[in-house]
PDB file of C-alpha atoms in Angstrom:
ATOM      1  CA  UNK D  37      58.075  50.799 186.562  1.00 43.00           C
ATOM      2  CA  UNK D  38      57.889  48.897 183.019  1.00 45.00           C
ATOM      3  CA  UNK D  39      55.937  52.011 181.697  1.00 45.00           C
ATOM      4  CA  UNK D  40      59.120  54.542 181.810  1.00 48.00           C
ATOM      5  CA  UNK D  41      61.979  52.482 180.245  1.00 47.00           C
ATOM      6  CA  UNK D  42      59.876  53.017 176.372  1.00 48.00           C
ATOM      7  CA  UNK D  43      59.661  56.786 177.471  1.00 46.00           C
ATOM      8  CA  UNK D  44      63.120  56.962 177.971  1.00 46.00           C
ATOM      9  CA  UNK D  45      64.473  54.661 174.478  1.00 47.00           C
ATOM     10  CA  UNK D  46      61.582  56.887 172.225  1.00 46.00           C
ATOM     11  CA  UNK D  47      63.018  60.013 173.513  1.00 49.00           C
ATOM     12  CA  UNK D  48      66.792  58.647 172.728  1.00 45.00           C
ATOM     13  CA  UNK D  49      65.899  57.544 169.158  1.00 44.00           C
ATOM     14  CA  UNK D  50      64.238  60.359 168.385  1.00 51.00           C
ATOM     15  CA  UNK D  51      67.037  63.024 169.684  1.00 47.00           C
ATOM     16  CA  UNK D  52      69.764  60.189 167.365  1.00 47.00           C
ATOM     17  CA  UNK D  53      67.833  60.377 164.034  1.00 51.00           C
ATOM     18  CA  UNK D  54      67.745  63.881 164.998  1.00 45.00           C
ATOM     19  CA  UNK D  55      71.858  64.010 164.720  1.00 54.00           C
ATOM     20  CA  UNK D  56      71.740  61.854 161.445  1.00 49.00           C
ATOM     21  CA  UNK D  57      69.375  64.346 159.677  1.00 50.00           C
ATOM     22  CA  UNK D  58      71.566  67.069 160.483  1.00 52.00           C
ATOM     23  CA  UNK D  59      74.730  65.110 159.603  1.00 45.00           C
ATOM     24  CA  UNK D  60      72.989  64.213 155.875  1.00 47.00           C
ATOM     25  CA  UNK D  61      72.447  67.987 155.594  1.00 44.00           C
ATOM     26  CA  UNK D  62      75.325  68.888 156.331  1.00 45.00           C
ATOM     27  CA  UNK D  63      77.456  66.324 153.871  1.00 43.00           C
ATOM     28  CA  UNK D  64      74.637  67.640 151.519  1.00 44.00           C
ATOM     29  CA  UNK D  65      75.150  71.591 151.614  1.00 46.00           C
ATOM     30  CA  UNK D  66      78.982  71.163 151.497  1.00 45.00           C
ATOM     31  CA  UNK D  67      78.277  68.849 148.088  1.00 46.00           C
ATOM     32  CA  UNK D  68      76.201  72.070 146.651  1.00 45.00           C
ATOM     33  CA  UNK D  69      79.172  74.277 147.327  1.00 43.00           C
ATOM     34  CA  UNK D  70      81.258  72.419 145.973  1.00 47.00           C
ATOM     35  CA  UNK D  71      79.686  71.756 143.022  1.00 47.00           C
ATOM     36  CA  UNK D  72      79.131  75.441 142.595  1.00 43.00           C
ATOM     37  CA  UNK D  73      82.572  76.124 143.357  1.00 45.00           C
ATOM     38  CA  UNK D  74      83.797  73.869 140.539  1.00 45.00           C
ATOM     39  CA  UNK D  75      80.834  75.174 138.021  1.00 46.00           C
ATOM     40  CA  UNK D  76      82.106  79.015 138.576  1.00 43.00           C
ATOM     41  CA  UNK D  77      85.963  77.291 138.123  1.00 46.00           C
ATOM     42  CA  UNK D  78      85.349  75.852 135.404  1.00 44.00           C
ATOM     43  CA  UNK D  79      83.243  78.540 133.829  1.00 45.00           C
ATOM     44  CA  UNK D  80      85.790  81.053 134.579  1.00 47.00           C
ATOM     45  CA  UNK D  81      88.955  78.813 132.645  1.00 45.00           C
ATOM     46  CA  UNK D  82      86.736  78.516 130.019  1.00 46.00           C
ATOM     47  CA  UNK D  83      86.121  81.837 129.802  1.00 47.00           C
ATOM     48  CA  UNK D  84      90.057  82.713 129.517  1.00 47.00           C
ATOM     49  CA  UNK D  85      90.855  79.961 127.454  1.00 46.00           C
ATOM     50  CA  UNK D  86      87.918  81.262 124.520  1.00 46.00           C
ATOM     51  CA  UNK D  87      89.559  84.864 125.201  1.00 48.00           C
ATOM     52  CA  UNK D  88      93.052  83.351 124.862  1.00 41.00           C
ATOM     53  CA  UNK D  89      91.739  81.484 121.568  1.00 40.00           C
ATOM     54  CA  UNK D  90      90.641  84.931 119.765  1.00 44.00           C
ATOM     55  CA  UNK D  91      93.492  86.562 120.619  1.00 40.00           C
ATOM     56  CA  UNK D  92      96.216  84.329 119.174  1.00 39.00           C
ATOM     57  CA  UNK D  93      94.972  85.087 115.362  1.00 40.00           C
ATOM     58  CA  UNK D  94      95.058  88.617 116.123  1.00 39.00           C
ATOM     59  CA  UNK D  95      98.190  88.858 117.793  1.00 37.00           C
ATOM     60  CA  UNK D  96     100.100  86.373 114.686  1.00 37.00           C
ATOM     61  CA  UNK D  97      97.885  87.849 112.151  1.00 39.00           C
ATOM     62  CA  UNK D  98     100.418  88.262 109.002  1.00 37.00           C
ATOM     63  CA  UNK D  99     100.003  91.575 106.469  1.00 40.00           C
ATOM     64  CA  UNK D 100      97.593  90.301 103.475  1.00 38.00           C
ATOM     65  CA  UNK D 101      99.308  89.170 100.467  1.00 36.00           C
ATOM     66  CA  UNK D 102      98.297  91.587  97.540  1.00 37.00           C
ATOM     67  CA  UNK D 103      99.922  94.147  99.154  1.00 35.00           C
ATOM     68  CA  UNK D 104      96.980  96.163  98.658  1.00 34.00           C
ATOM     69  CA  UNK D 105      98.678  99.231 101.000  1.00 38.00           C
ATOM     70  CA  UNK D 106      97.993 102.940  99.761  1.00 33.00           C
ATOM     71  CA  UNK D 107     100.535 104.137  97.531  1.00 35.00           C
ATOM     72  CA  UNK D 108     103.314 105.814  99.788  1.00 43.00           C
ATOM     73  CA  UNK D 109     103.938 109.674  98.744  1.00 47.00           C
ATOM     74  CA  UNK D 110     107.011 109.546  97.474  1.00 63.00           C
ATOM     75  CA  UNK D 111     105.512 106.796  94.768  1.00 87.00           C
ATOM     76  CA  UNK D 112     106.210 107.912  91.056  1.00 90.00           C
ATOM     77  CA  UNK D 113     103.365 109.098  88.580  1.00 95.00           C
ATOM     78  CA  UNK D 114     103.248 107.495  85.069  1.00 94.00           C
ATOM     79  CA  UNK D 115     104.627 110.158  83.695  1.00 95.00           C
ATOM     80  CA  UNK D 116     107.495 110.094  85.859  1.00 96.00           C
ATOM     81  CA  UNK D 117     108.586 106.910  85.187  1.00 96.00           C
ATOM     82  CA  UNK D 118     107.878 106.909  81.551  1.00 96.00           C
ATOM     83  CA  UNK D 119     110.701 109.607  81.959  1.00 97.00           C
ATOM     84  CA  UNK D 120     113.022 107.722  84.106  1.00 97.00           C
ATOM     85  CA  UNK D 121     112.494 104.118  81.458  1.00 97.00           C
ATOM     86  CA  UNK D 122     113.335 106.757  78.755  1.00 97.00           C
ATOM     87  CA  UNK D 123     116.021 108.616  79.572  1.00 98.00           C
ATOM     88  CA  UNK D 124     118.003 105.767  81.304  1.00 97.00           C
ATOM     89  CA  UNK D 125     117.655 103.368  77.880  1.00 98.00           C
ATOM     90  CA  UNK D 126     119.194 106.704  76.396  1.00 98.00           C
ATOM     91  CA  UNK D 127     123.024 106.726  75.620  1.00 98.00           C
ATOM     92  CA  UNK D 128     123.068 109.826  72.944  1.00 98.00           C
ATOM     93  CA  UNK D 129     123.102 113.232  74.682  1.00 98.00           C
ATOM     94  CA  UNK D 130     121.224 115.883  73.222  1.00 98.00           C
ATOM     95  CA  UNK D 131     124.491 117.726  72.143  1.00 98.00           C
ATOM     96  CA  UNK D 132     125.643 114.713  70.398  1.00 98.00           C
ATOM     97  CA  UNK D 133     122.017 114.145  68.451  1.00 98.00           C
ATOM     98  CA  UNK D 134     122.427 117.824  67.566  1.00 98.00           C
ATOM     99  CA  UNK D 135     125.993 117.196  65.725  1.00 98.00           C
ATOM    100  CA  UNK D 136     124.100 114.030  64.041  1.00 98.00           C
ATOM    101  CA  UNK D 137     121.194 115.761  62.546  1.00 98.00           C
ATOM    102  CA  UNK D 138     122.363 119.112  61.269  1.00 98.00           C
ATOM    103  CA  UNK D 139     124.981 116.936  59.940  1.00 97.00           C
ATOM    104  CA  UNK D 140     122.272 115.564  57.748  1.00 97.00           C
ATOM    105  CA  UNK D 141     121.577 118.860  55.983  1.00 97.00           C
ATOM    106  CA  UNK D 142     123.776 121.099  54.285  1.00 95.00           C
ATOM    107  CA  UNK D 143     124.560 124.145  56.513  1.00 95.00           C
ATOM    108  CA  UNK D 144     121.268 123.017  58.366  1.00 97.00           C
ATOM    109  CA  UNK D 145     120.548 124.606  61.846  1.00 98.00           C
ATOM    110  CA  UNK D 146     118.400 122.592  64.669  1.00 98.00           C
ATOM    111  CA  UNK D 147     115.112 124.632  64.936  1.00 98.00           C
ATOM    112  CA  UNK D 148     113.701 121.187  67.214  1.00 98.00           C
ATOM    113  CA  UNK D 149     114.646 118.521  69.539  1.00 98.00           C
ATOM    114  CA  UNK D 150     112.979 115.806  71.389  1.00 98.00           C
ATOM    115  CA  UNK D 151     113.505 112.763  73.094  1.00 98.00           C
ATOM    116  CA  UNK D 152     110.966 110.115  73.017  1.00 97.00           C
ATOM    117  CA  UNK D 153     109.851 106.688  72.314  1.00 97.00           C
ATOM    118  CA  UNK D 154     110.312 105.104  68.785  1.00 95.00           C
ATOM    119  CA  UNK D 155     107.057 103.997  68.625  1.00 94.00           C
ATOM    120  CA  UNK D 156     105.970 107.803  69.665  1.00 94.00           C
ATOM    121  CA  UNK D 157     108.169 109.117  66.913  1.00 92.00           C
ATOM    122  CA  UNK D 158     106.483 106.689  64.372  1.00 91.00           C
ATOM    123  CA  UNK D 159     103.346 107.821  65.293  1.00 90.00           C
ATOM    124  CA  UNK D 160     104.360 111.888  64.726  1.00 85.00           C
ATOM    125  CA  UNK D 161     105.747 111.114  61.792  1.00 69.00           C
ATOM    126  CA  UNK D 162     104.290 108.826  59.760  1.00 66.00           C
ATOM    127  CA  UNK D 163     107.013 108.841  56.737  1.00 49.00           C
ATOM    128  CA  UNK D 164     109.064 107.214  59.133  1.00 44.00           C
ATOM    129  CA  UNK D 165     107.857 104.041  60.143  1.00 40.00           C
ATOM    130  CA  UNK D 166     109.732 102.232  63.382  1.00 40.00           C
ATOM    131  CA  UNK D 167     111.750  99.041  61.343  1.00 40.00           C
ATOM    132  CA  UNK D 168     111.672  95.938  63.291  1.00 36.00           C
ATOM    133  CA  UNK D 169     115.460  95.085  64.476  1.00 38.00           C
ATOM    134  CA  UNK D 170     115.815  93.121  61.338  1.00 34.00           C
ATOM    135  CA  UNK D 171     114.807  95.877  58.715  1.00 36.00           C
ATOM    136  CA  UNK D 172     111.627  93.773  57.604  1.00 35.00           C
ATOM    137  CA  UNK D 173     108.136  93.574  58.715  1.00 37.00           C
ATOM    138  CA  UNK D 174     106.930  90.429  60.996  1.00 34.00           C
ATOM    139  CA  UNK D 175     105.416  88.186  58.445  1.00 36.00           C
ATOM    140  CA  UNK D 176     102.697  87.490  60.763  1.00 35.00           C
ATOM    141  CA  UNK D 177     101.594  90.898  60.233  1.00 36.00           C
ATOM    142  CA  UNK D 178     101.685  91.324  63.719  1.00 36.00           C
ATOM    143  CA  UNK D 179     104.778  93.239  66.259  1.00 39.00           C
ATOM    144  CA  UNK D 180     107.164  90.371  67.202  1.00 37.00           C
ATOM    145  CA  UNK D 181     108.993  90.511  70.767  1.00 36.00           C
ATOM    146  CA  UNK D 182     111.771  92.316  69.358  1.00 37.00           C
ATOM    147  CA  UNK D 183     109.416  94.513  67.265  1.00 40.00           C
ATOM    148  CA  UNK D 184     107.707  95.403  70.399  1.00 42.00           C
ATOM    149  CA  UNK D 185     111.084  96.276  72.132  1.00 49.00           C
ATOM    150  CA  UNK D 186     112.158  98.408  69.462  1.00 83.00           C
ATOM    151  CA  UNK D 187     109.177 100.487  70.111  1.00 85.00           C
ATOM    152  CA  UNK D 188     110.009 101.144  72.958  1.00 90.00           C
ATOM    153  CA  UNK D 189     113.678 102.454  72.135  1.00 96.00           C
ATOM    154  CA  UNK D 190     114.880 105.775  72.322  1.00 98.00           C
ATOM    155  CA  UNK D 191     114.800 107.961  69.515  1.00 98.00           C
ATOM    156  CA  UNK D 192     116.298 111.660  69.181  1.00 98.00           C
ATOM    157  CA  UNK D 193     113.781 113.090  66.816  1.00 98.00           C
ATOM    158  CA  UNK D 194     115.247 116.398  64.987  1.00 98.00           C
ATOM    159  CA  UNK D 195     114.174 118.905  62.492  1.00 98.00           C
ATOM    160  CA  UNK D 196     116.761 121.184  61.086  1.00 98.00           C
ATOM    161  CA  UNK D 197     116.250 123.839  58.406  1.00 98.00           C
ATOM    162  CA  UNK D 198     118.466 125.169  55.698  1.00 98.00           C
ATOM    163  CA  UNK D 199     118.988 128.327  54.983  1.00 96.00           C
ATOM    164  CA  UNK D 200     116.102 128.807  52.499  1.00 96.00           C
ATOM    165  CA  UNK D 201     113.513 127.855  55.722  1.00 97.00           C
ATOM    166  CA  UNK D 202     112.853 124.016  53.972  1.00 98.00           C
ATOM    167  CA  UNK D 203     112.812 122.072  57.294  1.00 98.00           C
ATOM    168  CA  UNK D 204     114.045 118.133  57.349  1.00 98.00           C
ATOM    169  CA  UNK D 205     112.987 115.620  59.930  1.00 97.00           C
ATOM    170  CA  UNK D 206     115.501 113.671  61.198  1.00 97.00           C
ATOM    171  CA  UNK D 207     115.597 110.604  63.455  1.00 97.00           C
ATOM    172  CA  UNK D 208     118.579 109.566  65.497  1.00 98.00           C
ATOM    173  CA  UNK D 209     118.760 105.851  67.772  1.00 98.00           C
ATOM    174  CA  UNK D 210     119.584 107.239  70.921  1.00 98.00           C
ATOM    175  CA  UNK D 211     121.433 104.277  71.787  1.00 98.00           C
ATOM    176  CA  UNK D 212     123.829 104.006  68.989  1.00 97.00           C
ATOM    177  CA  UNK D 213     123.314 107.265  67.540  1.00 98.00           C
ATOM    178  CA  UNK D 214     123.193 106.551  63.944  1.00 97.00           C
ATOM    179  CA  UNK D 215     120.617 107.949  61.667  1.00 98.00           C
ATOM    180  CA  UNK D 216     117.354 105.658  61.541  1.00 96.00           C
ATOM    181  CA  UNK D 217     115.845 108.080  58.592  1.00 95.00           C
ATOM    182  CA  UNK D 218     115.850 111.483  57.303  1.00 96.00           C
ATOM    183  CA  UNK D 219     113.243 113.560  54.823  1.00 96.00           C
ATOM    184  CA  UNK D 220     112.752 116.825  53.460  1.00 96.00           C
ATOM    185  CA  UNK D 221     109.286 118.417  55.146  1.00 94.00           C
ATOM    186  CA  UNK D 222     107.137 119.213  51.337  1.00 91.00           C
ATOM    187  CA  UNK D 223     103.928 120.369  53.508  1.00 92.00           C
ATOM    188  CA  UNK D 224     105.513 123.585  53.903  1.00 95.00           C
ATOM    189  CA  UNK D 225     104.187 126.937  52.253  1.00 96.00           C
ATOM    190  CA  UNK D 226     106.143 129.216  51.182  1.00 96.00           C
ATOM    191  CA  UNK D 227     105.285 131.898  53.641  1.00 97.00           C
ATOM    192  CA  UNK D 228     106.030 128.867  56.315  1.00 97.00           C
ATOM    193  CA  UNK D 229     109.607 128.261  54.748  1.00 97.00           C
ATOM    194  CA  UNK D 230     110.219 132.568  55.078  1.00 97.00           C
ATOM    195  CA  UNK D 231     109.577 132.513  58.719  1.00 97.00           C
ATOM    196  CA  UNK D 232     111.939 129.003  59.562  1.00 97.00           C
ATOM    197  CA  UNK D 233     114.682 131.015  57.815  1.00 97.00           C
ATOM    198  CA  UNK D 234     114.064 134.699  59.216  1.00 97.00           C
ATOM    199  CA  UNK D 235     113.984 132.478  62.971  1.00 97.00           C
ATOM    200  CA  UNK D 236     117.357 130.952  62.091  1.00 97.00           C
ATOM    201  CA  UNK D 237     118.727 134.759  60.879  1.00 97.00           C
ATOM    202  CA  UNK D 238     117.329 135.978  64.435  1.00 97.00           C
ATOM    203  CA  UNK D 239     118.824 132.868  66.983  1.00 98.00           C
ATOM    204  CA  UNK D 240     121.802 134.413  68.522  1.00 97.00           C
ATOM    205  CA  UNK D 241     122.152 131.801  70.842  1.00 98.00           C
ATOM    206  CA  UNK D 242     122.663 128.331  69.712  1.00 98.00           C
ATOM    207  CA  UNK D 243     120.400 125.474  71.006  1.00 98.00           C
ATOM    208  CA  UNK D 244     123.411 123.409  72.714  1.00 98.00           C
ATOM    209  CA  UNK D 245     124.221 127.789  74.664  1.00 98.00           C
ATOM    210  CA  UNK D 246     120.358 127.150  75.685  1.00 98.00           C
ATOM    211  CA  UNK D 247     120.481 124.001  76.831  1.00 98.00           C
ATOM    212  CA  UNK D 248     123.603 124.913  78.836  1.00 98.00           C
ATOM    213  CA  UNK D 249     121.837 128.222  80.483  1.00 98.00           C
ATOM    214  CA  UNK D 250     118.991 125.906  81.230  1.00 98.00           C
ATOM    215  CA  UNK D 251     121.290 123.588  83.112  1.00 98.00           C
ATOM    216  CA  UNK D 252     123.010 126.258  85.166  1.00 98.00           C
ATOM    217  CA  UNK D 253     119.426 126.711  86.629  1.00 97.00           C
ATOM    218  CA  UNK D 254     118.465 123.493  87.261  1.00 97.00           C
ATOM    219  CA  UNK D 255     120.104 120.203  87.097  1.00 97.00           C
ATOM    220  CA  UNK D 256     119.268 117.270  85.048  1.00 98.00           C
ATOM    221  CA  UNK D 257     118.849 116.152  81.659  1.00 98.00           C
ATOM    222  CA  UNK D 258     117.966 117.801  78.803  1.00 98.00           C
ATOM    223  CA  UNK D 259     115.274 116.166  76.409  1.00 98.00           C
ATOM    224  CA  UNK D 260     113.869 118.326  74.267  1.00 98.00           C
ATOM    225  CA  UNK D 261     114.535 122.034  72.198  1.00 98.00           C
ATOM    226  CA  UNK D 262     112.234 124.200  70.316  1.00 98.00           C
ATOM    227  CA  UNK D 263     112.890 127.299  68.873  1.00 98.00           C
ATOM    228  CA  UNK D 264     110.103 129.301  68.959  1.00 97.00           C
ATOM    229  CA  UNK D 265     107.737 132.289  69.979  1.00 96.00           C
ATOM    230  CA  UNK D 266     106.879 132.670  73.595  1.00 95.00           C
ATOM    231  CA  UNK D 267     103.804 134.746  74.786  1.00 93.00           C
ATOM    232  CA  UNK D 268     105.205 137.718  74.412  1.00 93.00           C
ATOM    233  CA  UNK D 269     106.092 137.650  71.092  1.00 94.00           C
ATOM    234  CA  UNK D 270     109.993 136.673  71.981  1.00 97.00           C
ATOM    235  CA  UNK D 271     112.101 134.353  70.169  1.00 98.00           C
ATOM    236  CA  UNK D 272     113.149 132.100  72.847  1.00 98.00           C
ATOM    237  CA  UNK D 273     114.478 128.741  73.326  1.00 98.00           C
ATOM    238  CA  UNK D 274     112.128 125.943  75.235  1.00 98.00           C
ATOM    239  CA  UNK D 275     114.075 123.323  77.030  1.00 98.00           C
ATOM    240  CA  UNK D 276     112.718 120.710  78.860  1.00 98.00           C
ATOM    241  CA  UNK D 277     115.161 119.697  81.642  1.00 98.00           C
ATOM    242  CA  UNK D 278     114.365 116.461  83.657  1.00 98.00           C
ATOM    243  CA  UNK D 279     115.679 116.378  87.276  1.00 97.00           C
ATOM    244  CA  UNK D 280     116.852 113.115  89.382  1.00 95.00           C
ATOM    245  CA  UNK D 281     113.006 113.135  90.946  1.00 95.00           C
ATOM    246  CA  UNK D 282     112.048 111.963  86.911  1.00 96.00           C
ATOM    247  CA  UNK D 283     110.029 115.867  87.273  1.00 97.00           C
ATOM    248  CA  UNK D 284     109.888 117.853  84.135  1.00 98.00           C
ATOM    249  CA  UNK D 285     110.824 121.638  84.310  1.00 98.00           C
ATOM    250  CA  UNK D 286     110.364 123.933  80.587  1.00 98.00           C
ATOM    251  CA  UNK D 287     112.801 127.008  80.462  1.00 98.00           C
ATOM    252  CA  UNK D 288     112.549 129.734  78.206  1.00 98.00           C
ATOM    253  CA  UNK D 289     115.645 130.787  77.147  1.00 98.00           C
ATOM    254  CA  UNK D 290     115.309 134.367  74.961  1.00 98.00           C
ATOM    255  CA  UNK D 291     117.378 133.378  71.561  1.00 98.00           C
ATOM    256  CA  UNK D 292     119.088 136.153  71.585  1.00 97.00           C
ATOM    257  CA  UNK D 293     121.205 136.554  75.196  1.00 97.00           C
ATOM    258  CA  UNK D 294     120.522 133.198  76.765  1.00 97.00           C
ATOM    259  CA  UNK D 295     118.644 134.987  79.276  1.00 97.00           C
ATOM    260  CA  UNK D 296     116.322 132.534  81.353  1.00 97.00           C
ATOM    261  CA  UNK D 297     112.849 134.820  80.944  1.00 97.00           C
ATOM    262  CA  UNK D 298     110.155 131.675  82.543  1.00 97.00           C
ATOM    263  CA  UNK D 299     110.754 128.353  83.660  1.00 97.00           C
ATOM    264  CA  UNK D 300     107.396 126.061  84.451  1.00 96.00           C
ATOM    265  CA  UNK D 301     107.281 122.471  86.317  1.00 96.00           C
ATOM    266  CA  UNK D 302     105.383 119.627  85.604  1.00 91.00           C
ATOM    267  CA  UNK D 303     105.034 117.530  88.669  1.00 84.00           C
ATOM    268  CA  UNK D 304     103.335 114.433  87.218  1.00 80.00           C
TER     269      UNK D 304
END
């Protein structure tokens, strides 16, 4: 009788602790989850947060500030705006610098035109050095501010010939359109002189008819006149006519009807 009562409280201990151990693993497994459910969470904000955190910059990022974007195509060349810093400092029209310089030589006729800067005319002609604004040199020896502005003034830069062929240079401030200097050319021959005054003889058409012909085929502003041979052999008139683009187009205008026989553009 006593030998069955520790049968029976074994078996009941065992079968509890049996219930506890599967409790524990239980409470155990459902702590792994979720821990692993909280790892994979968190893992997965902090993956969309560092995403989030690279794409801010891009999404705010501002142009850089040089500016350093490829030059659009409508951009003008050098040339171009050398032109357009020219021609708009420029108050004398060609006409008017025409009237100037032949009146400068005694039944002289324009045989050349052109507008440019004054330091450029200094440099063609080197009897006619640019003055500084106050008539004098800059006692440093060096260009002063206003020196350096004046060399970059219009000029109207003629040469007319008289009737015996002797050609004169003259120059003309294209802003105020008095004369800044005018001298007889002594380099030329004799033979030279004979064929400036057989050209004049031959010149039917007037440069200020020329310039006008050139106009009526193109727009623009005229800045420069020579009277001279073309390819052919053809006395003609070349007129350089810039156009509101700052482009340069050359006519040839035959001295002798005003007829437009070539007409070239420079784009730059």
């Amino acid at each position: 009788m006593t030998c069955d009562s520790p049968s029976k409280n074994t078996g009941f201990l065992r079968a509890h602790r049996l219930r506890a151990a599967g409790v524990a693993c239980v409470v155990v497994t459902a702590a792994l989850l979720t821990g692993c459910g909280q790892d994979s969470g968190s893992t997965s904000a902090s993956t969309k947060t560092s995403e989030a955190a690279r794409a801010v910059p891009e999404a705010t990022k501002s142009p850089s500030p040089t500016g350093s974007e490829s030059a659009s195509p409508g951009q003008m060349t050098d040339d171009q705006q050398e032109r357009k810093d020219l021609i708009s400092a420029t108050k004398v029209t060609y006409d008017k610098a025409i009237t100037t310089a032949e009146g400068e030589v005694k039944g002289g006729k324009l045989v050349d035109l052109e507008l440019m800067t004054a330091k450029d005319a200094a440099d063609e002609d080197e009897s006619s050095p640019s003055p500084s604004p106050t008539g004098s040199p800059s006692p440093t020896g060096s260009p002063s501010p206003t020196g350096s502005a004046a060399a970059g003034a219009p000029q109207w830069v003629a040469t007319v010939a008289a009737k015996t062929g002797t050609k004169h240079k003259v120059h003309i401030d294209a802003v105020s359109g008095k004369v800044v200097s005018s001298s007889e050319d002594t380099d030329q021959s004799t033979s030279d002189k004979a064929k400036t005054a057989k050209r004049i003889t031959q010149a039917k058409q007037t440069p200020q008819q020329a310039a006008k012909a050139a106009l009526a085929k193109q727009q623009g502003t005229v800045t420069a006149l020579d009277l001279d041979d073309n390819d052919q052999g053809t006395l003609v008139w070349k007129t350089d006519v810039v156009t509101k683009d700052w482009k340069k187009t050359t006519f040839d205008i035959d001295a002798s009807n005003g007829s437009v026989t070539h007409q070239e553009t420079d784009n730059d």
